[in-house]
Tab-separated table of C-alpha atoms in Angstrom:
chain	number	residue	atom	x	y	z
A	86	UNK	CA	0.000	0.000	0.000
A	87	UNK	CA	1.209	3.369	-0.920
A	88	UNK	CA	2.506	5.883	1.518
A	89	UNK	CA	1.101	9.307	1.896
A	90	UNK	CA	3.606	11.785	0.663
A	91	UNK	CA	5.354	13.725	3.257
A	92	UNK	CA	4.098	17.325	3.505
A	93	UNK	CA	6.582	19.810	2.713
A	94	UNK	CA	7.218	21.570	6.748
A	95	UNK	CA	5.827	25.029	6.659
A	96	UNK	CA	7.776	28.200	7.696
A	97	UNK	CA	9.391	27.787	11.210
A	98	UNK	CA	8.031	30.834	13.126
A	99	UNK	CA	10.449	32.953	14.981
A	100	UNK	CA	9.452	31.725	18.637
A	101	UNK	CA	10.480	27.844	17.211
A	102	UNK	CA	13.631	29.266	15.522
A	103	UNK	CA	16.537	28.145	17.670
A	104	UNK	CA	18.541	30.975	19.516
A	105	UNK	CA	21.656	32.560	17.771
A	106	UNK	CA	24.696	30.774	19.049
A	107	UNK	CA	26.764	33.251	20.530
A	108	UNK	CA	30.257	33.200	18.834
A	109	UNK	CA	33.297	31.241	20.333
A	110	UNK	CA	34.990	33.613	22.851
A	111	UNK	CA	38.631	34.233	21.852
A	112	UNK	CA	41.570	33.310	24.386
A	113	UNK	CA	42.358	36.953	25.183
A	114	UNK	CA	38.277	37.446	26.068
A	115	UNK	CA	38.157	34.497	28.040
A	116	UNK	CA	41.371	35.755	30.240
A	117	UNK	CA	39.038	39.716	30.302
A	118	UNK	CA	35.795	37.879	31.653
A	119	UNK	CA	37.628	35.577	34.514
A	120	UNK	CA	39.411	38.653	35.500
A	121	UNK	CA	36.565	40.833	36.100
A	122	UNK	CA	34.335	37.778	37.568
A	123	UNK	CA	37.124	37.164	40.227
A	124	UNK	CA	37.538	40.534	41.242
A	125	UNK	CA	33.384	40.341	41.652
A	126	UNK	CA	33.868	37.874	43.840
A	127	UNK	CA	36.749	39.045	45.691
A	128	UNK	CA	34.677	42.176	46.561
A	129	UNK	CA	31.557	39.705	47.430
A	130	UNK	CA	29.797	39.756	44.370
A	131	UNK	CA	27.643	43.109	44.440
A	132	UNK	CA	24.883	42.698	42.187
A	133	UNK	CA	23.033	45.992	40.708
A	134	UNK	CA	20.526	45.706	38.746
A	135	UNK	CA	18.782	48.402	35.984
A	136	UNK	CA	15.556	47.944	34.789
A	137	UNK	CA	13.960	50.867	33.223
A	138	UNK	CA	13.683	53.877	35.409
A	139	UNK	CA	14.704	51.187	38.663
A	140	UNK	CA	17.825	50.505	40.001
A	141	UNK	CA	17.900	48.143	42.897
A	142	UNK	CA	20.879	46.001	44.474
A	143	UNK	CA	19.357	42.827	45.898
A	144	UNK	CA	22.902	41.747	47.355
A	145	UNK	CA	25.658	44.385	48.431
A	146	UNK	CA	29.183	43.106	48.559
A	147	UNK	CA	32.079	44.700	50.150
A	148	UNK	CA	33.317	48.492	49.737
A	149	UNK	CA	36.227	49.908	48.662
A	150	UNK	CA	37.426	50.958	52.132
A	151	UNK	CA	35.422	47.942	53.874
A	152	UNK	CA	39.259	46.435	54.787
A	153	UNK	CA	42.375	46.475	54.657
A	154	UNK	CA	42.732	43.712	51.712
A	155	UNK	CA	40.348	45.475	49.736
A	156	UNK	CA	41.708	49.223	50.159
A	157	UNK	CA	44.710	47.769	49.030
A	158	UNK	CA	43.302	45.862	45.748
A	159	UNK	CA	41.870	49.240	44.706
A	160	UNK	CA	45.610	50.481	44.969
A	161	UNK	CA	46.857	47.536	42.900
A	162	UNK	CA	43.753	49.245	39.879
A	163	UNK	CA	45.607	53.151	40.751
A	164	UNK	CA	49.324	51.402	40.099
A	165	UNK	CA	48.131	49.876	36.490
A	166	UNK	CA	47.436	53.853	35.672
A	167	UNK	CA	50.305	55.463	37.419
A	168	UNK	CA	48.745	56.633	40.357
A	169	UNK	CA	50.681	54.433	43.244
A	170	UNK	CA	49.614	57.145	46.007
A	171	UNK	CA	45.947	55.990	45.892
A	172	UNK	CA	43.519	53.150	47.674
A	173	UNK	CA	40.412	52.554	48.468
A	174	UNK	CA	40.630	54.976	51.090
A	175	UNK	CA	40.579	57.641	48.690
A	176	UNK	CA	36.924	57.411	48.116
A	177	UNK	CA	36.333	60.611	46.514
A	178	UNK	CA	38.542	59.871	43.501
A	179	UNK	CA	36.672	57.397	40.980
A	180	UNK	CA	38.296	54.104	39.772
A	181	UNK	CA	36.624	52.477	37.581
A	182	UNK	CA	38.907	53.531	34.363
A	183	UNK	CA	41.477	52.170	36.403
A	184	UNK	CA	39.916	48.849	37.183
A	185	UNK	CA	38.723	48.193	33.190
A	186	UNK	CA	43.107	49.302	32.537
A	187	UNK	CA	43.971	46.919	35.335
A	188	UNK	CA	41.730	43.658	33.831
A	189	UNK	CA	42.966	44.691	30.729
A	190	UNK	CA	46.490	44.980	31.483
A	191	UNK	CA	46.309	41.918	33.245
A	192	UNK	CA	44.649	39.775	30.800
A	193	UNK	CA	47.405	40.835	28.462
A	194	UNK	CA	46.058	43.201	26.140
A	195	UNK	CA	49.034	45.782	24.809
A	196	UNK	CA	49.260	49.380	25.678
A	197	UNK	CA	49.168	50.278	21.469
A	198	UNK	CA	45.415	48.611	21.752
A	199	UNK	CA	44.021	49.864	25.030
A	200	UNK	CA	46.027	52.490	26.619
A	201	UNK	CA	45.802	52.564	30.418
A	202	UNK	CA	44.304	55.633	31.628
A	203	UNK	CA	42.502	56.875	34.990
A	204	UNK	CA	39.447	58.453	33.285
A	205	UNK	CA	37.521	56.824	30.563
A	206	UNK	CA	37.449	59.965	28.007
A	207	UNK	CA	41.171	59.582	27.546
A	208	UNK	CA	41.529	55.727	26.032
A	209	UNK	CA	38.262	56.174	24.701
A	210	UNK	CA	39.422	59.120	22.767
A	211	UNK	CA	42.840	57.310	21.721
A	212	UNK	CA	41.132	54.166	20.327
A	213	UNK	CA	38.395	55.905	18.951
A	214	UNK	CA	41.514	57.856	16.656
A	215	UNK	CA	42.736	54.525	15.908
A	216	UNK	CA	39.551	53.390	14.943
A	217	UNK	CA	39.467	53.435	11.039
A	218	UNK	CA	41.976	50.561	10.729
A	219	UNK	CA	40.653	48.172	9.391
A	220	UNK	CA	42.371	45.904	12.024
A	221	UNK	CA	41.310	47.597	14.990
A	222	UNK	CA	41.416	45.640	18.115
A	223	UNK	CA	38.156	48.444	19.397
A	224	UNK	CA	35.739	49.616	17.120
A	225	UNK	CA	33.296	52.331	18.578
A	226	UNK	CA	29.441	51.920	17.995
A	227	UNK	CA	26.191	54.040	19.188
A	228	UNK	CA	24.161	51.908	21.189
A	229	UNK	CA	21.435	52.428	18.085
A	230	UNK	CA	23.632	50.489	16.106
A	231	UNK	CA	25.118	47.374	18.008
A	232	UNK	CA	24.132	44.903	20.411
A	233	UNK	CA	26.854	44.633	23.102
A	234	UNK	CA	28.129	41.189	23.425
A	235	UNK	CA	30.679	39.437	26.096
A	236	UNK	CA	34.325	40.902	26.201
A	237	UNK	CA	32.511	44.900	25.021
A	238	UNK	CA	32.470	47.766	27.025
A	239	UNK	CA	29.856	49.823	27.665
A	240	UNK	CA	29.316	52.966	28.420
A	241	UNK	CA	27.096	55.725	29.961
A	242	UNK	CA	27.458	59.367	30.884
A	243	UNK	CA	28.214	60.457	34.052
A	244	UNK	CA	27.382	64.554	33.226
A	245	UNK	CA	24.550	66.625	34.479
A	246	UNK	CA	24.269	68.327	30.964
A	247	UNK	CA	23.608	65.309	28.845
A	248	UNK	CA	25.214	63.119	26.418
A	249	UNK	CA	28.805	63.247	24.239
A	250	UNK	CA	27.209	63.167	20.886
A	251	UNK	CA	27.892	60.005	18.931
A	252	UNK	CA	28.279	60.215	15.274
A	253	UNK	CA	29.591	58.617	12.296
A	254	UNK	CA	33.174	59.217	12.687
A	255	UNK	CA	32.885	60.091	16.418
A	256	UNK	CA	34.281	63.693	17.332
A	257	UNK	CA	37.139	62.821	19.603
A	258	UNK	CA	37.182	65.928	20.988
A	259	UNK	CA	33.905	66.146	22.412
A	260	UNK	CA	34.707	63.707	24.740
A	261	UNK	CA	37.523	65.584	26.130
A	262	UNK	CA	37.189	65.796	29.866
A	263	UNK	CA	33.909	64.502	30.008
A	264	UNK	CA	32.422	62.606	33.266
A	265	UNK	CA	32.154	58.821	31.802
A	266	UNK	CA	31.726	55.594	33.384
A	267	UNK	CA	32.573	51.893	31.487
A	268	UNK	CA	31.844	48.555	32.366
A	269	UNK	CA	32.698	45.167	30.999
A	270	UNK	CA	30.200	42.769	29.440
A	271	UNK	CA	30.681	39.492	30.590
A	272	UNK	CA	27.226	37.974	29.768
A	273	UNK	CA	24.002	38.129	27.614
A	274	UNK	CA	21.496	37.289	27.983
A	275	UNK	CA	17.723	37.003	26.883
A	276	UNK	CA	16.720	40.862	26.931
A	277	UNK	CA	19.938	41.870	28.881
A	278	UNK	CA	23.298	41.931	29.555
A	279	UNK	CA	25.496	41.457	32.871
A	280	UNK	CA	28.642	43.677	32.780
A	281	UNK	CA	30.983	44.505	35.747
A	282	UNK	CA	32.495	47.342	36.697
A	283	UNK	CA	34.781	49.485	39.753
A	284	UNK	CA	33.508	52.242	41.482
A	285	UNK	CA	29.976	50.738	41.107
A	286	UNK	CA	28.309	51.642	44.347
A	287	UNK	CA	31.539	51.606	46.224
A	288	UNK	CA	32.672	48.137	44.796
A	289	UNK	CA	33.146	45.874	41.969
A	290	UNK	CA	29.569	45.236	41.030
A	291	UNK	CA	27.738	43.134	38.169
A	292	UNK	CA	25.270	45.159	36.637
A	293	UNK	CA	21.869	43.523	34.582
A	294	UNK	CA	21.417	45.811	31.837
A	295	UNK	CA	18.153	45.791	30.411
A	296	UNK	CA	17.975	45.642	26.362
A	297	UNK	CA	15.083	46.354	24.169
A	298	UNK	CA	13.413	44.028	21.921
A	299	UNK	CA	16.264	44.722	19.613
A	300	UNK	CA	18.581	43.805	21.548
A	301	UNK	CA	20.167	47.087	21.692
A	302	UNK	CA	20.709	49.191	25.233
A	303	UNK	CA	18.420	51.899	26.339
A	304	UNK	CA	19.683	54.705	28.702
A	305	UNK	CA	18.311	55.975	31.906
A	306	UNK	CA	18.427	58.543	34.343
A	307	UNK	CA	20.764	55.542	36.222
A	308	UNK	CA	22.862	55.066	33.123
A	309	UNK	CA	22.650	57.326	30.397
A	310	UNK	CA	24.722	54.873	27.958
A	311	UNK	CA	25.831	56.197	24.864
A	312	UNK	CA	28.046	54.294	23.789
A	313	UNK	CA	29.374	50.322	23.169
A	314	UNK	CA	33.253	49.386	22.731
A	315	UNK	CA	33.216	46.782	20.277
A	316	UNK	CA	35.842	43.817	21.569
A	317	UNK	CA	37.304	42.432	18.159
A	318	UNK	CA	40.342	40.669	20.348
C-alpha cells in the first residue's frame, strides 16, 4: 500500500527558531571575563541591577574601604594607571577607568590597543583615533547600532548636561574631559546583559542591563549609555 507523501514543513516561526549561538569567545576574552568575575567575587559579588527607570541592588558586597585587603586591591587598579599614592581609602577619587586598565592589562592586552588611563574619556578618545583601521582591536558603535556582546564595554554618561554626541566618525574631541563611566560585558542574555564594573556603588559590582526588543541598550536617568566598545580581540 502506498505511503502518503510527506508534507513539505511550513515556515518555522520565529518563537520555534533556535537561539543565535553566541560566537566562540577568543583566548584573550576568556582571560578579560575571569578577571573581572574574580575581582566580583573578591569584593563579594555586588549585584546591581537596571531595569527601566529602577535601580535596585538585591545583594551588596564589600566596599572599597570595607578592609584592609580590599583598600589595598583598589591600589593595585591606581598602580596599572600610574597613580601608586591611591587606595580605596581615597573614596572621593573614581576608579573604575582604572579597574577596566587593570583587567585589561592583566589579561594581556598591549598598551598600542588599550592604553591605560585613569578616566575613561582619555583611552576612549585614543582608540576611537585609531579606529578606522581596518584591524582595529576596538571599534566604537552608538548603542542604536550594536548589540553589546561578552568581552565589550559599555558605556554611559556620568554629566549633568547630557550626552557626548555620537556620530559617524565620532568627534574625539567632544569627549575631552567629560564625566564617563565603562563597564565590561561578561554575559548576555535574553533581553539583557550582565557587565561589571569598579567604582559601582563603592565596589566591583555586576550590573543587569536591560535591552530592548532589539537587543540594543536603552539609557536611563541611572545610566545614560551612549556608547558600546566593540571587543574584536
Amino acid at each position: 500500500m502506498p505511503t502518503q507523501p510527506v508534507q513539505p514543513a511550513g515556515p518555522v516561526s520565529s518563537a520555534e527558531k533556535p537561539a543565535a549561538k553566541e560566537p566562540t569567545l577568543t583566548a584573550i576574552k576568556r582571560r578579560i571575563l575571569s578577571l573581572a568575575n574574580a575581582e566580583w567575587e573578591f569584593f563579594g559579588s555586588q549585584r546591581v541591577i537596571y531595569d527601566g527607570g529602577q535601580e535596585s541592588i538585591p545583594h551588596v558586597g564589600y566596599w572599597e574601604d570595607e578592609d584592609e585587603s580590599h583598600i589595598q586591591r583598589v591600589s593595585y587598579y591606581w598602580q596599572a594607571v600610574n597613580k601608586p599614592g591611591l587606595s580605596g581609602l581615597n573614596c572621593s577619587q573614581p576608579w573604575s577607568a582604572a579597574f577596566v586598565s587593570w583587567v585589561m592589562e592583566m589579561a594581556g592586552v598591549p598598551e598600542s590597543q588599550f592604553p591605560p588611563a585613569s578616566a575613561h574619556w582619555v583611552y576612549l578618545s585614543q582608540i576611537i583615533r585609531k579606529s578606522d583601521g581596518r584591524y582595529s582591536a576596538f571599534v566604537p558603535h552608538s548603542i542604536k547600532e550594536y548589540s553589546p556582546r561578552p568581552g565589550d564595554l559599555i558605556c554611559a554618561s556620568r554629566e549633568r548636561y547630557g550626552l557626548p554626541s555620537v556620530t559617524r566618525p565620532l568627534e574625539t574631541y567632544m569627549l575631552e574631559d567629560t564625566k564617563l563611566h565603562c563597564d565590561i560585558v561578561v554575559e548576555r542574555n535574553d533581553g539583557s546583559v550582565d557587565a561589571i564594573g569598579g567604582n559601582v556603588r563603592n565596589s566591583v559590582s555586576r550590573s543587569t542591563v536591560a535591552l530592548n526588543k532589539d537587543g540594543l541598550l536603552q539609557p536611563t536617568r541611572q545610566r545614560p549609555w551612549f556608547l558600546v566598545l566593540e571587543n574584536r580581540l
